[in-house]
Amino acid sequence: MVNNSSFLCCSLFALILQSWWGRPPVDLCGSFLPATSWQSGVCCRKLHSGADGSKPSPAAAPDRRPFSRITREDLDSFRKIVPGRVITDPDLLESSNVDWLKSVRGSSEVLLRPQTTEEVSKILKYCNGRNLALNPQGGNTGLVGGSVPVYDEIVLSTALMNNILTFDGISGILTCQAGCVLENVSIYLEERDYIMPLDLGAKGSCHIGGNVATNAGGLRLLRYGSLHGTVLGLEVVLADGRVLDCLATLRKDNTGYDLKQLFIGSEGTLGVITAVSILCPRKPKSVNVVFLGCETFEQLLKTFQLCRGMLGEIMSAYEFLDSECMRLLNTHLKLPNPISDCSFYVVIETSGSDPTHDGEKLHNFLEEAMNSSLVTDGTVATEDSKIKALWSMRERVTEALTHDGFTYKYDISLPVERIYQLVTDMREHLGGRAKSVVGYGHVGDGNLHLNITSPAKDPALLAAIEPFVYEWTASCHGSISAEHGLGLKKRNYIYYSKPRQVVALMGDIKAMLDPKGILNPYKTLPDDLK
């Protein structure tokens, strides 16, 4: 039976020339290598080595392609294009060379910080003419090695392209530059009684352009759909510097191919997104967050079915985490469990326009969930501070994992009824070789975040995880990347989710739009597409 006092304690009706020369290059594991090894590409191939430490896995970086290397003349040219915004200081470059997980490290010697689309166009035109590889970078919050250089690619940061261009208060259509931070845009919209259709744990750092380039999913996808639907237009600079103006603000436009869709989820391999127009929903007048505990995953799924049936149009999120996630939150972040210990936890958010109506629906749902013994305990929040506290139990799991050791992260999409079985089977498959195996994610869209930790990077453990995790996912007709993309780490595993003829067509599109392959090389597409 649900602990009623937990519900009563709050209202029931109610979240990356001063070069690396003279300094030993750093490999992807953090150790120093001789320059000869680095130049031959050994360091980057050590990203993932095989169980015997010698044979690289499909996730390891390929040999460096024959791109040109930066010269003083190049630096002089860049300084004319973006005066005062060419960064060559190794200390300032450090954060742009290392990904958020500190699992991938590049050796870029140049960071460019354009402010306008025209500057981006001039940079790309110059790089394409010189055959210089370039890595577009937003907030550098990616988890698959897609947002940082693999070798010495020039980093093109969108951080200074952070202006909101227009907002239509009638239609709710926002147009902004790609470097706008998600949280800042969210605050801007909320002041105008609107919200972003996208909400992520990394919202304080991630950029809108990066969100679109990776087709980020997030916590509101269940209610508002993916960026393929909410993004109305894009401005994109192609590899040769041409500006593709698809920055439409029309909800309906049936005049030929919808080219913007090519760039949503392309991870910067087809063009550099410089501006976005996006359809934003009105800010809900009534928001409630419920945190529930279930003893079995079957009960969690039945609660989801009940929730969809009884809350219907006001349900905006249905997230879950397991007891291992809760243990990590307690241990590493000192976040107290808001309810009694359970095997699984659910975060449900409702958002609507009528507090009384929403409260009644929520009350009826909770009463039915209690009477049906689907939930063991729970609490409800309607106040902003309490809502944020409950959401932090879900949003900060990734942060807690970083304190638990080296983390192997998998972002999988599966039929909802099979979503947790992968976690159970992985624990059984690995036995005692892993420190922790945890599962959390978005039940509403079948997106599981499987995370496996070990005290340190362990090639033998990795060999046990991969390709097991991808074979398992393929056997259920799932996707090996639900929302994080493929990047460097998962590019060669694409065939577990896409037929060869489809991947070949992707390669044809890449070759057409970026024939020299200068845009974010070594990412997304598999190595066999030459």
Short mmCIF file of C-alpha atoms in Angstrom, two decimals:
data_model
loop_
_atom_site.label_atom_id
_atom_site.label_comp_id
_atom_site.label_asym_id
_atom_site.label_seq_id
_atom_site.Cartn_x
_atom_site.Cartn_y
_atom_site.Cartn_z
CA MET A 1 0.00 0.00 0.00
CA VAL A 2 1.18 3.52 -0.72
CA ASN A 3 2.42 5.50 2.24
CA ASN A 4 -0.32 8.12 2.35
CA SER A 5 1.70 10.39 4.60
CA SER A 6 4.24 10.78 1.77
CA PHE A 7 1.49 12.13 -0.40
CA LEU A 8 0.02 14.31 2.31
CA CYS A 9 3.32 15.96 3.22
CA CYS A 10 2.99 18.01 0.06
CA SER A 11 -0.01 19.07 -1.97
CA LEU A 12 -1.54 16.23 -3.91
CA PHE A 13 -2.44 18.59 -6.77
CA ALA A 14 0.15 19.90 -7.32
CA LEU A 15 14.58 20.25 -13.61
CA ILE A 16 36.39 22.51 -25.63
CA LEU A 17 50.05 29.79 -33.60
CA GLN A 18 50.46 28.51 -29.97
CA SER A 19 50.24 24.85 -30.74
CA TRP A 20 50.86 21.59 -28.97
CA TRP A 21 54.41 21.68 -30.46
CA GLY A 22 56.92 21.44 -27.64
CA ARG A 23 54.37 19.56 -25.53
CA PRO A 24 54.00 15.76 -25.72
CA PRO A 25 50.68 14.88 -27.29
CA VAL A 26 48.13 13.26 -25.04
CA ASP A 27 46.47 10.03 -25.99
CA LEU A 28 42.86 9.20 -25.45
CA CYS A 29 43.63 7.35 -22.26
CA GLY A 30 45.46 10.31 -20.76
CA SER A 31 49.05 9.03 -21.06
CA PHE A 32 51.87 10.66 -23.03
CA LEU A 33 53.05 9.24 -26.34
CA PRO A 34 56.12 9.93 -28.51
CA ALA A 35 55.42 12.33 -31.34
CA THR A 36 56.12 9.65 -33.93
CA SER A 37 53.42 7.44 -32.46
CA TRP A 38 50.98 10.33 -32.29
CA GLN A 39 51.60 11.37 -35.89
CA SER A 40 51.02 7.84 -37.12
CA GLY A 41 47.64 7.79 -35.46
CA VAL A 42 48.37 5.32 -32.65
CA CYS A 43 47.11 7.55 -29.86
CA CYS A 44 43.62 7.95 -31.23
CA ARG A 45 43.29 4.28 -31.99
CA LYS A 46 43.76 3.57 -28.30
CA LEU A 47 40.28 4.82 -27.57
CA HIS A 48 38.99 1.27 -27.39
CA SER A 49 41.48 -1.58 -27.67
CA GLY A 50 40.60 -5.23 -27.75
CA ALA A 51 40.66 -7.55 -24.78
CA ASP A 52 44.31 -8.42 -25.45
CA GLY A 53 45.20 -4.73 -25.64
CA SER A 54 46.33 -4.91 -29.25
CA LYS A 55 43.40 -5.35 -31.62
CA PRO A 56 41.33 -2.18 -31.89
CA SER A 57 37.59 -2.45 -31.50
CA PRO A 58 35.16 -0.99 -34.05
CA ALA A 59 34.87 2.03 -31.74
CA ALA A 60 38.56 2.93 -32.04
CA ALA A 61 39.54 5.84 -34.28
CA PRO A 62 40.75 5.03 -37.81
CA ASP A 63 44.02 6.30 -39.28
CA ARG A 64 44.22 10.04 -39.81
CA ARG A 65 43.05 10.96 -43.27
CA PRO A 66 45.34 12.99 -45.60
CA PHE A 67 44.02 16.39 -44.59
CA SER A 68 46.35 19.40 -44.69
CA ARG A 69 48.00 20.60 -41.50
CA ILE A 70 47.68 24.11 -40.14
CA THR A 71 50.32 26.62 -41.25
CA ARG A 72 51.10 30.16 -40.10
CA GLU A 73 49.56 31.38 -43.34
CA ASP A 74 46.34 29.61 -42.40
CA LEU A 75 46.32 31.28 -39.00
CA ASP A 76 46.86 34.67 -40.64
CA SER A 77 43.91 34.04 -42.93
CA PHE A 78 41.67 33.01 -40.05
CA ARG A 79 42.65 36.13 -38.10
CA LYS A 80 41.38 38.22 -41.00
CA ILE A 81 38.06 36.37 -41.01
CA VAL A 82 37.48 36.34 -37.22
CA PRO A 83 39.81 39.03 -35.80
CA GLY A 84 40.62 38.47 -32.14
CA ARG A 85 38.73 35.20 -32.07
CA VAL A 86 41.41 32.69 -33.18
CA ILE A 87 42.49 30.69 -30.14
CA THR A 88 45.87 28.88 -30.21
CA ASP A 89 46.76 28.81 -26.51
CA PRO A 90 46.94 25.10 -25.51
CA ASP A 91 45.46 25.82 -22.08
CA LEU A 92 42.44 27.53 -23.63
CA LEU A 93 42.11 24.72 -26.17
CA GLU A 94 42.08 21.99 -23.55
CA SER A 95 38.37 21.99 -22.85
CA SER A 96 37.52 21.92 -26.57
CA ASN A 97 39.77 18.90 -27.11
CA VAL A 98 38.20 16.72 -24.43
CA ASP A 99 34.65 15.45 -24.36
CA TRP A 100 32.32 15.75 -21.38
CA LEU A 101 33.01 12.17 -20.27
CA LYS A 102 36.80 12.70 -20.65
CA SER A 103 36.87 9.53 -22.72
CA VAL A 104 37.93 11.09 -26.06
CA ARG A 105 40.79 13.57 -26.47
CA GLY A 106 41.84 15.33 -29.66
CA SER A 107 44.90 17.47 -30.42
CA SER A 108 43.45 20.48 -32.19
CA GLU A 109 45.78 23.49 -32.36
CA VAL A 110 43.18 26.06 -33.40
CA LEU A 111 39.80 27.12 -32.08
CA LEU A 112 37.76 29.55 -34.18
CA ARG A 113 34.88 31.53 -32.67
CA PRO A 114 32.73 33.11 -35.38
CA GLN A 115 29.84 35.39 -34.53
CA THR A 116 27.93 35.41 -37.81
CA THR A 117 26.84 33.06 -40.57
CA GLU A 118 28.99 35.06 -43.00
CA GLU A 119 32.09 34.32 -40.91
CA VAL A 120 31.22 30.62 -40.78
CA SER A 121 30.79 30.65 -44.55
CA LYS A 122 34.21 32.24 -45.10
CA ILE A 123 35.85 29.75 -42.70
CA LEU A 124 34.36 26.74 -44.44
CA LYS A 125 35.15 28.04 -47.91
CA TYR A 126 38.77 28.54 -46.86
CA CYS A 127 39.05 25.14 -45.15
CA ASN A 128 37.50 23.38 -48.12
CA GLY A 129 39.96 25.05 -50.49
CA ARG A 130 42.90 24.11 -48.25
CA ASN A 131 41.62 20.61 -47.41
CA LEU A 132 41.61 21.39 -43.68
CA ALA A 133 39.38 19.20 -41.52
CA LEU A 134 36.97 20.95 -39.20
CA ASN A 135 35.06 19.92 -36.09
CA PRO A 136 31.86 21.92 -35.40
CA GLN A 137 31.30 22.23 -31.67
CA GLY A 138 28.45 23.53 -29.57
CA GLY A 139 28.28 23.04 -25.83
CA ASN A 140 30.42 19.87 -26.00
CA THR A 141 27.98 17.83 -23.94
CA GLY A 142 27.87 14.85 -26.33
CA LEU A 143 28.40 11.32 -25.03
CA VAL A 144 29.63 9.44 -28.13
CA GLY A 145 32.81 11.35 -29.05
CA GLY A 146 31.10 13.36 -31.79
CA SER A 147 31.70 16.85 -30.42
CA VAL A 148 35.52 16.87 -30.13
CA PRO A 149 38.40 16.43 -32.62
CA VAL A 150 39.85 12.98 -33.14
CA TYR A 151 43.18 14.30 -34.43
CA ASP A 152 44.09 17.92 -35.23
CA GLU A 153 40.83 19.10 -36.78
CA ILE A 154 40.11 22.81 -36.40
CA VAL A 155 37.43 23.40 -33.80
CA LEU A 156 34.68 25.75 -34.95
CA SER A 157 32.76 26.85 -31.89
CA THR A 158 29.28 28.36 -32.13
CA ALA A 159 29.49 29.77 -28.57
CA LEU A 160 29.47 33.42 -29.70
CA MET A 161 26.53 32.87 -32.06
CA ASN A 162 24.09 33.21 -29.21
CA ASN A 163 21.51 35.77 -30.27
CA ILE A 164 17.77 35.28 -30.34
CA LEU A 165 16.75 36.68 -33.73
CA THR A 166 12.96 36.81 -33.60
CA PHE A 167 10.05 35.52 -31.56
CA ASP A 168 6.43 35.56 -32.67
CA GLY A 169 4.25 35.76 -29.60
CA ILE A 170 1.16 34.69 -31.53
CA SER A 171 2.45 31.58 -33.29
CA GLY A 172 5.10 30.74 -30.69
CA ILE A 173 7.83 30.46 -33.33
CA LEU A 174 11.35 31.28 -32.11
CA THR A 175 14.31 31.93 -34.43
CA CYS A 176 17.77 32.01 -32.89
CA GLN A 177 21.43 31.47 -33.65
CA ALA A 178 22.86 27.99 -33.14
CA GLY A 179 25.01 28.92 -30.15
CA CYS A 180 22.13 29.83 -27.85
CA VAL A 181 22.27 27.81 -24.65
CA LEU A 182 19.10 25.78 -24.16
CA GLU A 183 18.48 26.99 -20.63
CA ASN A 184 18.88 30.65 -21.62
CA VAL A 185 16.34 30.23 -24.41
CA SER A 186 14.01 28.46 -22.00
CA ILE A 187 14.17 31.38 -19.57
CA TYR A 188 13.55 33.86 -22.43
CA LEU A 189 10.47 31.93 -23.50
CA GLU A 190 9.06 31.43 -20.03
CA GLU A 191 9.13 35.19 -19.51
CA ARG A 192 6.82 35.35 -22.54
CA ASP A 193 4.53 32.56 -21.39
CA TYR A 194 6.04 29.90 -23.67
CA ILE A 195 8.43 26.98 -23.20
CA MET A 196 10.92 25.06 -25.32
CA PRO A 197 9.61 21.72 -26.58
CA LEU A 198 13.00 20.29 -25.54
CA ASP A 199 14.34 19.77 -22.03
CA LEU A 200 17.63 18.06 -21.20
CA GLY A 201 19.77 17.47 -18.13
CA ALA A 202 22.60 19.32 -19.95
CA LYS A 203 20.39 22.36 -20.67
CA GLY A 204 22.75 24.70 -18.80
CA SER A 205 25.57 23.97 -21.29
CA CYS A 206 24.19 22.49 -24.50
CA HIS A 207 23.52 24.65 -27.58
CA ILE A 208 20.42 24.64 -29.75
CA GLY A 209 22.51 23.97 -32.87
CA GLY A 210 24.08 20.94 -31.19
CA ASN A 211 20.67 19.75 -30.01
CA VAL A 212 19.39 19.83 -33.59
CA ALA A 213 22.60 18.37 -35.06
CA THR A 214 22.24 15.36 -32.76
CA ASN A 215 18.42 15.26 -32.79
CA ALA A 216 18.41 15.37 -28.99
CA GLY A 217 15.36 13.76 -27.43
CA GLY A 218 15.07 14.65 -23.78
CA LEU A 219 12.36 14.71 -21.18
CA ARG A 220 9.52 16.33 -23.15
CA LEU A 221 9.55 14.17 -26.28
CA LEU A 222 6.57 12.17 -25.05
CA ARG A 223 4.40 15.28 -25.08
CA TYR A 224 5.84 17.47 -27.86
CA GLY A 225 7.55 14.99 -30.20
CA SER A 226 11.04 15.00 -31.69
CA LEU A 227 12.97 17.88 -33.26
CA HIS A 228 12.12 16.45 -36.67
CA GLY A 229 8.63 17.79 -35.98
CA THR A 230 9.19 20.94 -33.91
CA VAL A 231 12.07 22.42 -35.96
CA LEU A 232 10.44 24.44 -38.73
CA GLY A 233 13.56 25.80 -40.44
CA LEU A 234 17.34 25.79 -40.46
CA GLU A 235 20.16 27.93 -41.80
CA VAL A 236 23.12 25.71 -42.66
CA VAL A 237 26.58 26.41 -44.09
CA LEU A 238 27.77 23.65 -46.42
CA ALA A 239 31.34 22.38 -46.63
CA ASP A 240 32.24 24.66 -49.55
CA GLY A 241 30.91 27.73 -47.75
CA ARG A 242 27.52 27.99 -49.47
CA VAL A 243 24.75 29.11 -47.14
CA LEU A 244 21.60 27.02 -47.35
CA ASP A 245 18.68 29.17 -46.28
CA CYS A 246 15.88 26.90 -45.12
CA LEU A 247 15.04 29.13 -42.17
CA ALA A 248 11.29 28.93 -42.68
CA THR A 249 8.75 29.88 -40.05
CA LEU A 250 5.81 28.17 -41.73
CA ARG A 251 4.19 25.14 -40.14
CA LYS A 252 3.04 23.92 -43.54
CA ASP A 253 5.19 24.03 -46.68
CA ASN A 254 4.74 21.24 -49.20
CA THR A 255 7.00 22.60 -51.97
CA GLY A 256 9.47 19.84 -52.73
CA TYR A 257 12.03 18.06 -50.60
CA ASP A 258 12.22 19.01 -46.94
CA LEU A 259 15.99 19.50 -46.95
CA LYS A 260 16.27 20.63 -43.33
CA GLN A 261 15.52 17.09 -42.22
CA LEU A 262 18.87 15.96 -43.69
CA PHE A 263 20.72 18.05 -41.14
CA ILE A 264 18.67 17.16 -38.08
CA GLY A 265 20.65 14.32 -36.51
CA SER A 266 23.53 14.49 -39.02
CA GLU A 267 26.00 15.36 -36.23
CA GLY A 268 27.77 18.12 -38.17
CA THR A 269 28.88 15.80 -40.97
CA LEU A 270 26.79 17.43 -43.72
CA GLY A 271 26.90 21.11 -42.78
CA VAL A 272 27.22 23.56 -39.90
CA ILE A 273 23.89 24.68 -38.49
CA THR A 274 24.01 28.43 -37.82
CA ALA A 275 20.38 29.26 -37.02
CA VAL A 276 17.18 27.45 -36.07
CA SER A 277 13.49 28.26 -36.09
CA ILE A 278 11.44 26.13 -33.72
CA LEU A 279 7.80 25.86 -32.76
CA CYS A 280 7.34 26.43 -29.03
CA PRO A 281 4.27 25.45 -26.97
CA ARG A 282 2.55 27.70 -24.47
CA LYS A 283 3.76 27.56 -20.90
CA PRO A 284 1.44 25.30 -18.92
CA LYS A 285 -0.48 26.96 -16.11
CA SER A 286 -0.58 23.80 -14.06
CA VAL A 287 2.43 21.52 -13.52
CA ASN A 288 2.56 18.54 -11.19
CA VAL A 289 5.37 16.04 -10.67
CA VAL A 290 4.80 12.65 -9.09
CA PHE A 291 7.59 10.39 -7.81
CA LEU A 292 6.43 6.80 -7.38
CA GLY A 293 8.00 3.51 -6.34
CA CYS A 294 7.22 0.12 -7.87
CA GLU A 295 8.49 -3.28 -6.83
CA THR A 296 8.57 -4.87 -10.30
CA PHE A 297 9.07 -3.57 -13.83
CA GLU A 298 5.80 -5.21 -14.79
CA GLN A 299 4.06 -2.99 -12.25
CA LEU A 300 5.91 0.01 -13.68
CA LEU A 301 4.61 -0.78 -17.17
CA LYS A 302 1.08 -1.29 -15.91
CA THR A 303 1.33 2.05 -14.13
CA PHE A 304 2.37 3.58 -17.46
CA GLN A 305 -0.67 2.09 -19.16
CA LEU A 306 -2.90 3.38 -16.41
CA CYS A 307 -1.22 6.79 -16.58
CA ARG A 308 -1.80 7.10 -20.32
CA GLY A 309 -5.42 6.12 -19.95
CA MET A 310 -6.32 8.32 -17.00
CA LEU A 311 -4.06 11.37 -17.48
CA GLY A 312 -4.18 11.43 -21.27
CA GLU A 313 -3.62 14.89 -22.68
CA ILE A 314 -1.96 16.34 -19.57
CA MET A 315 0.78 13.67 -19.25
CA SER A 316 4.05 15.30 -20.40
CA ALA A 317 6.74 12.89 -19.10
CA TYR A 318 7.06 9.34 -17.81
CA GLU A 319 10.64 8.58 -16.74
CA PHE A 320 12.13 5.74 -14.74
CA LEU A 321 15.27 4.79 -12.82
CA ASP A 322 16.17 1.59 -11.01
CA SER A 323 17.32 1.02 -7.45
CA GLU A 324 20.98 0.99 -8.54
CA CYS A 325 20.56 4.53 -9.88
CA MET A 326 19.08 5.57 -6.56
CA ARG A 327 22.03 4.01 -4.70
CA LEU A 328 24.46 6.05 -6.84
CA LEU A 329 22.48 9.24 -6.25
CA ASN A 330 22.55 8.62 -2.52
CA THR A 331 26.22 7.57 -2.38
CA HIS A 332 27.88 10.06 -4.72
CA LEU A 333 25.58 13.11 -4.71
CA LYS A 334 24.05 12.70 -1.24
CA LEU A 335 20.56 13.05 -2.66
CA PRO A 336 18.07 11.51 -0.24
CA ASN A 337 15.43 9.15 -1.51
CA PRO A 338 12.15 11.10 -1.26
CA ILE A 339 10.18 7.90 -0.66
CA SER A 340 10.80 4.45 0.79
CA ASP A 341 13.23 2.05 -0.91
CA CYS A 342 11.82 0.33 -4.00
CA SER A 343 13.14 -1.65 -6.96
CA PHE A 344 12.03 0.95 -9.51
CA TYR A 345 11.14 4.63 -9.42
CA VAL A 346 8.93 6.65 -11.75
CA VAL A 347 8.85 10.39 -12.42
CA ILE A 348 5.57 11.49 -13.95
CA GLU A 349 4.94 15.07 -15.02
CA THR A 350 1.60 16.51 -15.94
CA SER A 351 1.17 19.92 -17.56
CA GLY A 352 -2.09 21.57 -18.46
CA SER A 353 -4.14 24.75 -18.39
CA ASP A 354 -6.52 24.16 -15.48
CA PRO A 355 -5.10 23.35 -12.02
CA THR A 356 -8.44 22.08 -10.71
CA HIS A 357 -9.06 19.80 -13.69
CA ASP A 358 -5.47 18.50 -13.66
CA GLY A 359 -5.56 17.97 -9.91
CA GLU A 360 -8.73 15.90 -10.11
CA LYS A 361 -7.34 13.71 -12.87
CA LEU A 362 -4.12 13.21 -10.94
CA HIS A 363 -5.98 12.39 -7.75
CA ASN A 364 -8.08 9.75 -9.53
CA PHE A 365 -4.98 8.23 -11.15
CA LEU A 366 -3.11 8.00 -7.85
CA GLU A 367 -6.11 6.52 -6.09
CA GLU A 368 -6.45 3.85 -8.77
CA ALA A 369 -2.69 3.13 -8.73
CA MET A 370 -2.86 2.68 -4.96
CA ASN A 371 -5.95 0.54 -4.95
CA SER A 372 -4.49 -1.65 -7.71
CA SER A 373 -1.27 -2.13 -5.67
CA LEU A 374 0.81 -0.99 -8.62
CA VAL A 375 2.82 1.48 -6.57
CA THR A 376 4.42 0.99 -3.17
CA ASP A 377 5.09 4.58 -2.17
CA GLY A 378 5.05 8.04 -3.68
CA THR A 379 5.08 11.78 -3.28
CA VAL A 380 3.70 14.70 -5.28
CA ALA A 381 5.06 18.21 -5.90
CA THR A 382 3.40 21.30 -7.30
CA GLU A 383 5.83 23.97 -6.04
CA ASP A 384 8.81 24.83 -8.29
CA SER A 385 11.46 24.00 -5.67
CA LYS A 386 9.93 20.61 -4.91
CA ILE A 387 9.38 19.88 -8.60
CA LYS A 388 13.07 20.59 -9.28
CA ALA A 389 14.07 18.38 -6.34
CA LEU A 390 12.07 15.44 -7.67
CA TRP A 391 13.30 15.94 -11.26
CA SER A 392 16.91 15.99 -9.98
CA MET A 393 16.51 12.34 -9.02
CA ARG A 394 16.23 11.56 -12.72
CA GLU A 395 18.32 14.33 -14.31
CA ARG A 396 21.42 13.83 -12.13
CA VAL A 397 21.88 10.08 -12.64
CA THR A 398 24.47 10.78 -15.37
CA GLU A 399 26.38 13.00 -12.95
CA ALA A 400 26.30 10.34 -10.24
CA LEU A 401 27.68 7.76 -12.67
CA THR A 402 30.75 9.92 -13.34
CA HIS A 403 31.72 9.46 -9.68
CA ASP A 404 31.37 5.68 -9.81
CA GLY A 405 34.37 5.01 -12.10
CA PHE A 406 34.87 4.57 -15.83
CA THR A 407 31.46 4.44 -17.49
CA TYR A 408 30.38 2.59 -20.61
CA LYS A 409 27.22 4.29 -21.85
CA TYR A 410 24.57 2.88 -24.18
CA ASP A 411 21.55 4.74 -25.48
CA ILE A 412 19.13 2.13 -26.79
CA SER A 413 15.63 2.20 -28.19
CA LEU A 414 13.55 -0.93 -27.67
CA PRO A 415 9.94 -2.10 -27.61
CA VAL A 416 8.66 -0.80 -24.28
CA GLU A 417 7.91 -4.23 -22.87
CA ARG A 418 11.55 -5.32 -23.41
CA ILE A 419 13.20 -2.13 -22.24
CA TYR A 420 14.51 -3.36 -18.86
CA GLN A 421 15.23 -6.95 -19.87
CA LEU A 422 18.49 -5.75 -21.46
CA VAL A 423 19.67 -4.49 -18.06
CA THR A 424 18.81 -7.80 -16.41
CA ASP A 425 20.46 -9.84 -19.15
CA MET A 426 23.56 -7.63 -19.12
CA ARG A 427 23.99 -8.11 -15.37
CA GLU A 428 23.74 -11.86 -15.81
CA HIS A 429 26.09 -11.78 -18.83
CA LEU A 430 28.79 -9.75 -17.05
CA GLY A 431 28.54 -11.37 -13.63
CA GLY A 432 31.03 -9.76 -11.27
CA ARG A 433 33.14 -8.12 -13.95
CA ALA A 434 31.30 -4.78 -13.70
CA LYS A 435 31.07 -2.50 -10.70
CA SER A 436 27.55 -1.31 -11.51
CA VAL A 437 25.00 -2.04 -14.22
CA VAL A 438 22.14 0.46 -14.13
CA GLY A 439 19.15 1.34 -16.27
CA TYR A 440 17.08 4.50 -16.53
CA GLY A 441 15.36 6.47 -19.27
CA HIS A 442 12.18 7.38 -21.06
CA VAL A 443 9.50 4.71 -20.80
CA GLY A 444 7.12 6.77 -22.92
CA ASP A 445 9.28 6.43 -26.05
CA GLY A 446 11.08 3.15 -25.29
CA ASN A 447 14.47 4.77 -24.69
CA LEU A 448 16.77 2.95 -22.27
CA HIS A 449 20.01 4.44 -20.96
CA LEU A 450 22.17 1.45 -20.02
CA ASN A 451 25.29 2.37 -18.06
CA ILE A 452 28.05 0.02 -16.90
CA THR A 453 30.83 1.16 -14.58
CA SER A 454 34.21 -0.28 -13.59
CA PRO A 455 36.94 1.11 -11.31
CA ALA A 456 39.06 1.96 -14.38
CA LYS A 457 38.98 1.51 -18.14
CA ASP A 458 38.87 -2.23 -18.73
CA PRO A 459 39.39 -3.63 -22.28
CA ALA A 460 38.29 -7.09 -21.18
CA LEU A 461 35.04 -5.71 -19.80
CA LEU A 462 34.44 -3.72 -22.99
CA ALA A 463 34.97 -6.87 -25.08
CA ALA A 464 32.29 -8.57 -22.96
CA ILE A 465 29.83 -5.70 -23.43
CA GLU A 466 30.35 -5.13 -27.16
CA PRO A 467 29.02 -6.43 -29.44
CA PHE A 468 26.71 -8.27 -27.00
CA VAL A 469 24.69 -5.14 -26.29
CA TYR A 470 24.23 -4.40 -30.01
CA GLU A 471 23.40 -7.98 -30.94
CA TRP A 472 20.78 -8.07 -28.18
CA THR A 473 19.28 -4.80 -29.38
CA ALA A 474 19.23 -5.90 -33.02
CA SER A 475 17.48 -9.13 -32.02
CA CYS A 476 14.58 -7.00 -30.73
CA HIS A 477 14.56 -4.78 -33.83
CA GLY A 478 15.70 -1.88 -31.66
CA SER A 479 18.03 1.05 -32.31
CA ILE A 480 21.59 1.21 -30.98
CA SER A 481 21.20 4.99 -30.58
CA ALA A 482 17.89 6.44 -29.54
CA GLU A 483 18.98 10.06 -29.06
CA HIS A 484 22.76 10.47 -28.48
CA GLY A 485 23.81 9.78 -32.08
CA LEU A 486 26.72 7.64 -33.27
CA GLY A 487 29.69 10.01 -33.14
CA LEU A 488 33.11 8.36 -33.10
CA LYS A 489 32.38 5.57 -30.68
CA LYS A 490 29.42 3.94 -32.36
CA ARG A 491 29.86 4.73 -36.07
CA ASN A 492 30.92 1.20 -37.03
CA TYR A 493 27.96 -0.34 -35.23
CA ILE A 494 25.41 1.39 -37.46
CA TYR A 495 24.68 -1.84 -39.35
CA TYR A 496 22.97 -3.24 -36.27
CA SER A 497 20.21 -0.69 -36.88
CA LYS A 498 20.36 0.21 -40.58
CA PRO A 499 20.47 -1.98 -43.74
CA ARG A 500 23.60 -1.70 -45.87
CA GLN A 501 21.80 -0.06 -48.78
CA VAL A 502 20.52 2.65 -46.43
CA VAL A 503 24.00 3.29 -45.01
CA ALA A 504 25.41 3.36 -48.55
CA LEU A 505 22.89 6.06 -49.49
CA MET A 506 23.95 8.05 -46.44
CA GLY A 507 27.51 7.82 -47.74
CA ASP A 508 26.36 9.09 -51.15
CA ILE A 509 24.69 12.11 -49.53
CA LYS A 510 27.84 12.85 -47.52
CA ALA A 511 29.98 12.59 -50.68
CA MET A 512 27.65 14.96 -52.53
CA LEU A 513 27.50 17.65 -49.84
CA ASP A 514 31.06 17.29 -48.52
CA PRO A 515 33.16 15.62 -51.27
CA LYS A 516 36.47 16.26 -49.46
CA GLY A 517 35.09 14.94 -46.19
CA ILE A 518 36.31 17.89 -44.12
CA LEU A 519 33.23 18.17 -41.87
CA ASN A 520 33.50 16.27 -38.60
CA PRO A 521 35.50 13.39 -40.10
CA TYR A 522 35.65 9.94 -38.51
CA LYS A 523 32.13 10.39 -37.11
CA THR A 524 28.68 8.89 -37.70
CA LEU A 525 29.38 6.93 -40.91
CA PRO A 526 31.24 3.60 -40.76
CA ASP A 527 34.85 3.23 -41.87
CA ASP A 528 33.96 0.95 -44.80
CA LEU A 529 32.36 3.91 -46.62
CA LYS A 530 35.43 5.28 -48.41
#
